[in-house]
Amino acid sequence: MFNRPFQIIIIELRNLQKTILGLFFSFVFPLLAMYFTMNAVPIEQRMEAIQIYFPISLALGIAPLALLTFPASISKEYEAGVFLRYKLFDISLVMVIASKVTLYFFLMIIQIILISMFAIFVFHLTFPSFAISSMFFLLYIISSFPMFLIGSIITIITKNNVMVQSIGL
């Protein structure tokens, strides 16, 4: 019973390849938008501009992850009847949802690290201090939970994968 959450996370990682559009808008699009936006800014103003655009880039990444990829994974399983199979094989739906939330939380952490490293190495982003940076990232993580909740509500209301993806975009 202990290894079931890890098995569900592994299965969900395999299913992520089916939501390429959501992954593109979560991981690649914020980097592309940051790159092209910062290159449109004059060189002498880039240090100020990256300080302003960095939080925007993080938000550009969390919105598709929370409103497109996460709800689409739930609605696909609902449409395919996977939740009924979970009940049949006595797998707790709470454990399944908790495993999905855990996976997408780790994806969000990877996304934060990826966007931060890109901004640091390419545009020389600097953070004021460790305490302020820690609070910023903690608030970013806490503020992402309502986004995931909104994505879950969209899934509960529509239960149709095409509608979930259309609303999420």
PDB file of C-alpha atoms in Angstrom:
ATOM      1  CA  MET A   1       0.000   0.000   0.000  1.00  0.00           C
ATOM      2  CA  PHE A   2       2.921   2.343   0.706  1.00  0.00           C
ATOM      3  CA  ASN A   3       4.214   2.297  -2.864  1.00  0.00           C
ATOM      4  CA  ARG A   4       0.875   3.183  -4.486  1.00  0.00           C
ATOM      5  CA  PRO A   5       1.322   6.967  -4.297  1.00  0.00           C
ATOM      6  CA  PHE A   6       4.699   6.628  -5.994  1.00  0.00           C
ATOM      7  CA  GLN A   7       3.179   4.360  -8.655  1.00  0.00           C
ATOM      8  CA  ILE A   8       0.454   6.940  -9.293  1.00  0.00           C
ATOM      9  CA  ILE A   9       3.076   9.686  -9.598  1.00  0.00           C
ATOM     10  CA  ILE A  10       5.056   7.563 -12.092  1.00  0.00           C
ATOM     11  CA  ILE A  11       1.884   6.888 -14.106  1.00  0.00           C
ATOM     12  CA  GLU A  12       1.029  10.588 -14.071  1.00  0.00           C
ATOM     13  CA  LEU A  13       4.544  11.447 -15.281  1.00  0.00           C
ATOM     14  CA  ARG A  14       3.986   9.110 -18.224  1.00  0.00           C
ATOM     15  CA  ASN A  15       0.644  10.764 -18.934  1.00  0.00           C
ATOM     16  CA  LEU A  16       2.271  14.210 -19.005  1.00  0.00           C
ATOM     17  CA  GLN A  17       3.581  13.526 -22.489  1.00  0.00           C
ATOM     18  CA  LYS A  18      -0.041  13.628 -23.683  1.00  0.00           C
ATOM     19  CA  THR A  19      -0.403  17.250 -22.569  1.00  0.00           C
ATOM     20  CA  ILE A  20       2.450  18.714 -24.586  1.00  0.00           C
ATOM     21  CA  LEU A  21       0.583  21.990 -25.112  1.00  0.00           C
ATOM     22  CA  GLY A  22       0.269  22.589 -21.375  1.00  0.00           C
ATOM     23  CA  LEU A  23       3.891  21.685 -20.742  1.00  0.00           C
ATOM     24  CA  PHE A  24       5.015  24.001 -23.542  1.00  0.00           C
ATOM     25  CA  PHE A  25       3.083  26.934 -22.083  1.00  0.00           C
ATOM     26  CA  SER A  26       4.293  26.073 -18.560  1.00  0.00           C
ATOM     27  CA  PHE A  27       8.013  25.600 -19.171  1.00  0.00           C
ATOM     28  CA  VAL A  28       9.075  26.896 -22.600  1.00  0.00           C
ATOM     29  CA  PHE A  29       6.775  29.860 -23.231  1.00  0.00           C
ATOM     30  CA  PRO A  30       7.810  31.854 -20.111  1.00  0.00           C
ATOM     31  CA  LEU A  31      11.462  31.497 -21.122  1.00  0.00           C
ATOM     32  CA  LEU A  32      10.766  32.535 -24.705  1.00  0.00           C
ATOM     33  CA  ALA A  33       8.630  35.472 -23.579  1.00  0.00           C
ATOM     34  CA  MET A  34      11.332  36.583 -21.140  1.00  0.00           C
ATOM     35  CA  TYR A  35      14.051  36.268 -23.776  1.00  0.00           C
ATOM     36  CA  PHE A  36      12.236  38.255 -26.461  1.00  0.00           C
ATOM     37  CA  THR A  37      10.873  40.860 -24.060  1.00  0.00           C
ATOM     38  CA  MET A  38      14.257  41.493 -22.466  1.00  0.00           C
ATOM     39  CA  ASN A  39      15.990  41.700 -25.841  1.00  0.00           C
ATOM     40  CA  ALA A  40      13.496  44.367 -26.889  1.00  0.00           C
ATOM     41  CA  VAL A  41      14.595  46.510 -23.931  1.00  0.00           C
ATOM     42  CA  PRO A  42      17.688  48.710 -24.358  1.00  0.00           C
ATOM     43  CA  ILE A  43      20.784  47.204 -22.724  1.00  0.00           C
ATOM     44  CA  GLU A  44      21.148  49.980 -20.162  1.00  0.00           C
ATOM     45  CA  GLN A  45      17.599  49.366 -18.873  1.00  0.00           C
ATOM     46  CA  ARG A  46      17.697  45.543 -18.727  1.00  0.00           C
ATOM     47  CA  MET A  47      18.681  45.317 -15.066  1.00  0.00           C
ATOM     48  CA  GLU A  48      15.569  47.240 -14.071  1.00  0.00           C
ATOM     49  CA  ALA A  49      13.380  45.470 -16.614  1.00  0.00           C
ATOM     50  CA  ILE A  50      14.348  41.947 -15.510  1.00  0.00           C
ATOM     51  CA  GLN A  51      13.426  42.849 -11.922  1.00  0.00           C
ATOM     52  CA  ILE A  52       9.965  43.788 -13.154  1.00  0.00           C
ATOM     53  CA  TYR A  53       9.514  41.002 -15.692  1.00  0.00           C
ATOM     54  CA  PHE A  54      10.777  38.097 -13.558  1.00  0.00           C
ATOM     55  CA  PRO A  55       7.587  37.773 -11.435  1.00  0.00           C
ATOM     56  CA  ILE A  56       5.520  38.122 -14.598  1.00  0.00           C
ATOM     57  CA  SER A  57       7.449  35.267 -16.162  1.00  0.00           C
ATOM     58  CA  LEU A  58       6.809  33.089 -13.115  1.00  0.00           C
ATOM     59  CA  ALA A  59       3.089  33.867 -13.338  1.00  0.00           C
ATOM     60  CA  LEU A  60       3.144  33.057 -17.065  1.00  0.00           C
ATOM     61  CA  GLY A  61       4.387  29.619 -16.111  1.00  0.00           C
ATOM     62  CA  ILE A  62       2.067  28.805 -13.215  1.00  0.00           C
ATOM     63  CA  ALA A  63      -1.156  29.774 -14.986  1.00  0.00           C
ATOM     64  CA  PRO A  64      -0.982  27.073 -17.697  1.00  0.00           C
ATOM     65  CA  LEU A  65       0.276  24.506 -15.199  1.00  0.00           C
ATOM     66  CA  ALA A  66      -2.611  25.178 -12.818  1.00  0.00           C
ATOM     67  CA  LEU A  67      -5.365  26.007 -15.316  1.00  0.00           C
ATOM     68  CA  LEU A  68      -4.508  23.740 -18.261  1.00  0.00           C
ATOM     69  CA  THR A  69      -2.239  20.798 -17.513  1.00  0.00           C
ATOM     70  CA  PHE A  70      -3.512  19.880 -14.036  1.00  0.00           C
ATOM     71  CA  PRO A  71      -7.249  20.070 -14.858  1.00  0.00           C
ATOM     72  CA  ALA A  72      -6.713  18.309 -18.199  1.00  0.00           C
ATOM     73  CA  SER A  73      -5.070  15.357 -16.479  1.00  0.00           C
ATOM     74  CA  ILE A  74      -8.010  14.993 -14.108  1.00  0.00           C
ATOM     75  CA  SER A  75     -10.661  15.396 -16.809  1.00  0.00           C
ATOM     76  CA  LYS A  76      -8.960  12.878 -19.119  1.00  0.00           C
ATOM     77  CA  GLU A  77      -9.020  10.279 -16.372  1.00  0.00           C
ATOM     78  CA  TYR A  78     -12.631  11.119 -15.564  1.00  0.00           C
ATOM     79  CA  GLU A  79     -13.704  10.787 -19.213  1.00  0.00           C
ATOM     80  CA  ALA A  80     -11.836   7.494 -19.640  1.00  0.00           C
ATOM     81  CA  GLY A  81     -13.438   6.033 -16.515  1.00  0.00           C
ATOM     82  CA  VAL A  82     -10.154   5.673 -14.669  1.00  0.00           C
ATOM     83  CA  PHE A  83     -11.667   6.930 -11.426  1.00  0.00           C
ATOM     84  CA  LEU A  84     -14.211   4.116 -11.548  1.00  0.00           C
ATOM     85  CA  ARG A  85     -11.354   1.657 -11.991  1.00  0.00           C
ATOM     86  CA  TYR A  86      -9.606   3.175  -9.000  1.00  0.00           C
ATOM     87  CA  LYS A  87     -12.729   2.493  -6.932  1.00  0.00           C
ATOM     88  CA  LEU A  88     -12.952  -1.035  -8.332  1.00  0.00           C
ATOM     89  CA  PHE A  89      -9.356  -1.824  -7.345  1.00  0.00           C
ATOM     90  CA  ASP A  90      -9.817  -0.181  -3.932  1.00  0.00           C
ATOM     91  CA  ILE A  91      -7.443   2.717  -4.606  1.00  0.00           C
ATOM     92  CA  SER A  92      -8.327   5.783  -2.591  1.00  0.00           C
ATOM     93  CA  LEU A  93      -9.362   8.764  -4.722  1.00  0.00           C
ATOM     94  CA  VAL A  94      -7.973  11.058  -2.032  1.00  0.00           C
ATOM     95  CA  MET A  95      -4.594   9.371  -2.438  1.00  0.00           C
ATOM     96  CA  VAL A  96      -4.805   9.736  -6.229  1.00  0.00           C
ATOM     97  CA  ILE A  97      -5.617  13.450  -6.013  1.00  0.00           C
ATOM     98  CA  ALA A  98      -2.935  13.968  -3.341  1.00  0.00           C
ATOM     99  CA  SER A  99      -0.395  12.239  -5.607  1.00  0.00           C
ATOM    100  CA  LYS A 100      -1.388  14.466  -8.519  1.00  0.00           C
ATOM    101  CA  VAL A 101      -1.128  17.601  -6.380  1.00  0.00           C
ATOM    102  CA  THR A 102       2.290  16.468  -5.132  1.00  0.00           C
ATOM    103  CA  LEU A 103       3.513  15.868  -8.681  1.00  0.00           C
ATOM    104  CA  TYR A 104       2.306  19.237  -9.933  1.00  0.00           C
ATOM    105  CA  PHE A 105       3.776  20.932  -6.864  1.00  0.00           C
ATOM    106  CA  PHE A 106       7.177  19.451  -7.756  1.00  0.00           C
ATOM    107  CA  LEU A 107       6.697  20.519 -11.382  1.00  0.00           C
ATOM    108  CA  MET A 108       6.030  24.032 -10.122  1.00  0.00           C
ATOM    109  CA  ILE A 109       9.230  23.957  -8.043  1.00  0.00           C
ATOM    110  CA  ILE A 110      11.175  22.768 -11.116  1.00  0.00           C
ATOM    111  CA  GLN A 111       9.582  25.564 -13.098  1.00  0.00           C
ATOM    112  CA  ILE A 112      10.605  28.169 -10.501  1.00  0.00           C
ATOM    113  CA  ILE A 113      14.181  26.880 -10.539  1.00  0.00           C
ATOM    114  CA  LEU A 114      14.315  26.772 -14.348  1.00  0.00           C
ATOM    115  CA  ILE A 115      12.973  30.294 -14.837  1.00  0.00           C
ATOM    116  CA  SER A 116      15.176  31.655 -12.028  1.00  0.00           C
ATOM    117  CA  MET A 117      18.336  30.069 -13.428  1.00  0.00           C
ATOM    118  CA  PHE A 118      17.514  31.342 -16.904  1.00  0.00           C
ATOM    119  CA  ALA A 119      17.011  34.877 -15.590  1.00  0.00           C
ATOM    120  CA  ILE A 120      20.177  34.725 -13.473  1.00  0.00           C
ATOM    121  CA  PHE A 121      22.487  33.324 -16.146  1.00  0.00           C
ATOM    122  CA  VAL A 122      21.130  35.075 -19.233  1.00  0.00           C
ATOM    123  CA  PHE A 123      20.007  38.450 -17.865  1.00  0.00           C
ATOM    124  CA  HIS A 124      22.068  38.648 -14.635  1.00  0.00           C
ATOM    125  CA  LEU A 125      19.067  38.825 -12.313  1.00  0.00           C
ATOM    126  CA  THR A 126      20.067  39.680  -8.757  1.00  0.00           C
ATOM    127  CA  PHE A 127      18.044  39.151  -5.599  1.00  0.00           C
ATOM    128  CA  PRO A 128      18.104  41.712  -2.746  1.00  0.00           C
ATOM    129  CA  SER A 129      18.812  39.291   0.106  1.00  0.00           C
ATOM    130  CA  PHE A 130      18.199  35.694   1.072  1.00  0.00           C
ATOM    131  CA  ALA A 131      15.345  36.591   3.434  1.00  0.00           C
ATOM    132  CA  ILE A 132      13.506  38.708   0.875  1.00  0.00           C
ATOM    133  CA  SER A 133      14.046  36.127  -1.870  1.00  0.00           C
ATOM    134  CA  SER A 134      12.829  33.312   0.364  1.00  0.00           C
ATOM    135  CA  MET A 135       9.687  35.254   1.226  1.00  0.00           C
ATOM    136  CA  PHE A 136       9.076  36.033  -2.445  1.00  0.00           C
ATOM    137  CA  PHE A 137       9.308  32.378  -3.488  1.00  0.00           C
ATOM    138  CA  LEU A 138       7.257  31.241  -0.494  1.00  0.00           C
ATOM    139  CA  LEU A 139       4.510  33.736  -1.363  1.00  0.00           C
ATOM    140  CA  TYR A 140       4.661  32.632  -4.988  1.00  0.00           C
ATOM    141  CA  ILE A 141       4.166  29.003  -3.956  1.00  0.00           C
ATOM    142  CA  ILE A 142       1.340  29.865  -1.539  1.00  0.00           C
ATOM    143  CA  SER A 143      -0.391  32.031  -4.137  1.00  0.00           C
ATOM    144  CA  SER A 144      -0.306  29.179  -6.646  1.00  0.00           C
ATOM    145  CA  PHE A 145      -2.673  27.041  -4.562  1.00  0.00           C
ATOM    146  CA  PRO A 146      -5.767  29.143  -5.428  1.00  0.00           C
ATOM    147  CA  MET A 147      -4.837  28.759  -9.101  1.00  0.00           C
ATOM    148  CA  PHE A 148      -4.807  24.974  -8.710  1.00  0.00           C
ATOM    149  CA  LEU A 149      -8.111  25.226  -6.856  1.00  0.00           C
ATOM    150  CA  ILE A 150      -9.625  27.215  -9.720  1.00  0.00           C
ATOM    151  CA  GLY A 151      -8.354  24.565 -12.156  1.00  0.00           C
ATOM    152  CA  SER A 152      -9.950  21.856 -10.024  1.00  0.00           C
ATOM    153  CA  ILE A 153     -13.261  23.736  -9.914  1.00  0.00           C
ATOM    154  CA  ILE A 154     -13.205  24.099 -13.705  1.00  0.00           C
ATOM    155  CA  THR A 155     -12.715  20.339 -13.965  1.00  0.00           C
ATOM    156  CA  ILE A 156     -15.505  19.560 -11.513  1.00  0.00           C
ATOM    157  CA  ILE A 157     -17.940  21.852 -13.315  1.00  0.00           C
ATOM    158  CA  THR A 158     -17.213  20.839 -16.913  1.00  0.00           C
ATOM    159  CA  LYS A 159     -15.861  17.244 -16.678  1.00  0.00           C
ATOM    160  CA  ASN A 160     -15.081  17.472 -20.398  1.00  0.00           C
ATOM    161  CA  ASN A 161     -11.441  17.527 -21.431  1.00  0.00           C
ATOM    162  CA  VAL A 162     -11.946  19.742 -24.485  1.00  0.00           C
ATOM    163  CA  MET A 163     -13.901  22.293 -22.461  1.00  0.00           C
ATOM    164  CA  VAL A 164     -11.326  22.203 -19.651  1.00  0.00           C
ATOM    165  CA  GLN A 165      -8.499  22.908 -22.090  1.00  0.00           C
ATOM    166  CA  SER A 166     -10.493  25.661 -23.820  1.00  0.00           C
ATOM    167  CA  ILE A 167     -11.331  27.388 -20.540  1.00  0.00           C
ATOM    168  CA  GLY A 168      -7.782  26.882 -19.244  1.00  0.00           C
ATOM    169  CA  LEU A 169      -6.268  28.551 -22.274  1.00  0.00           C
TER     170      LEU A 169
END
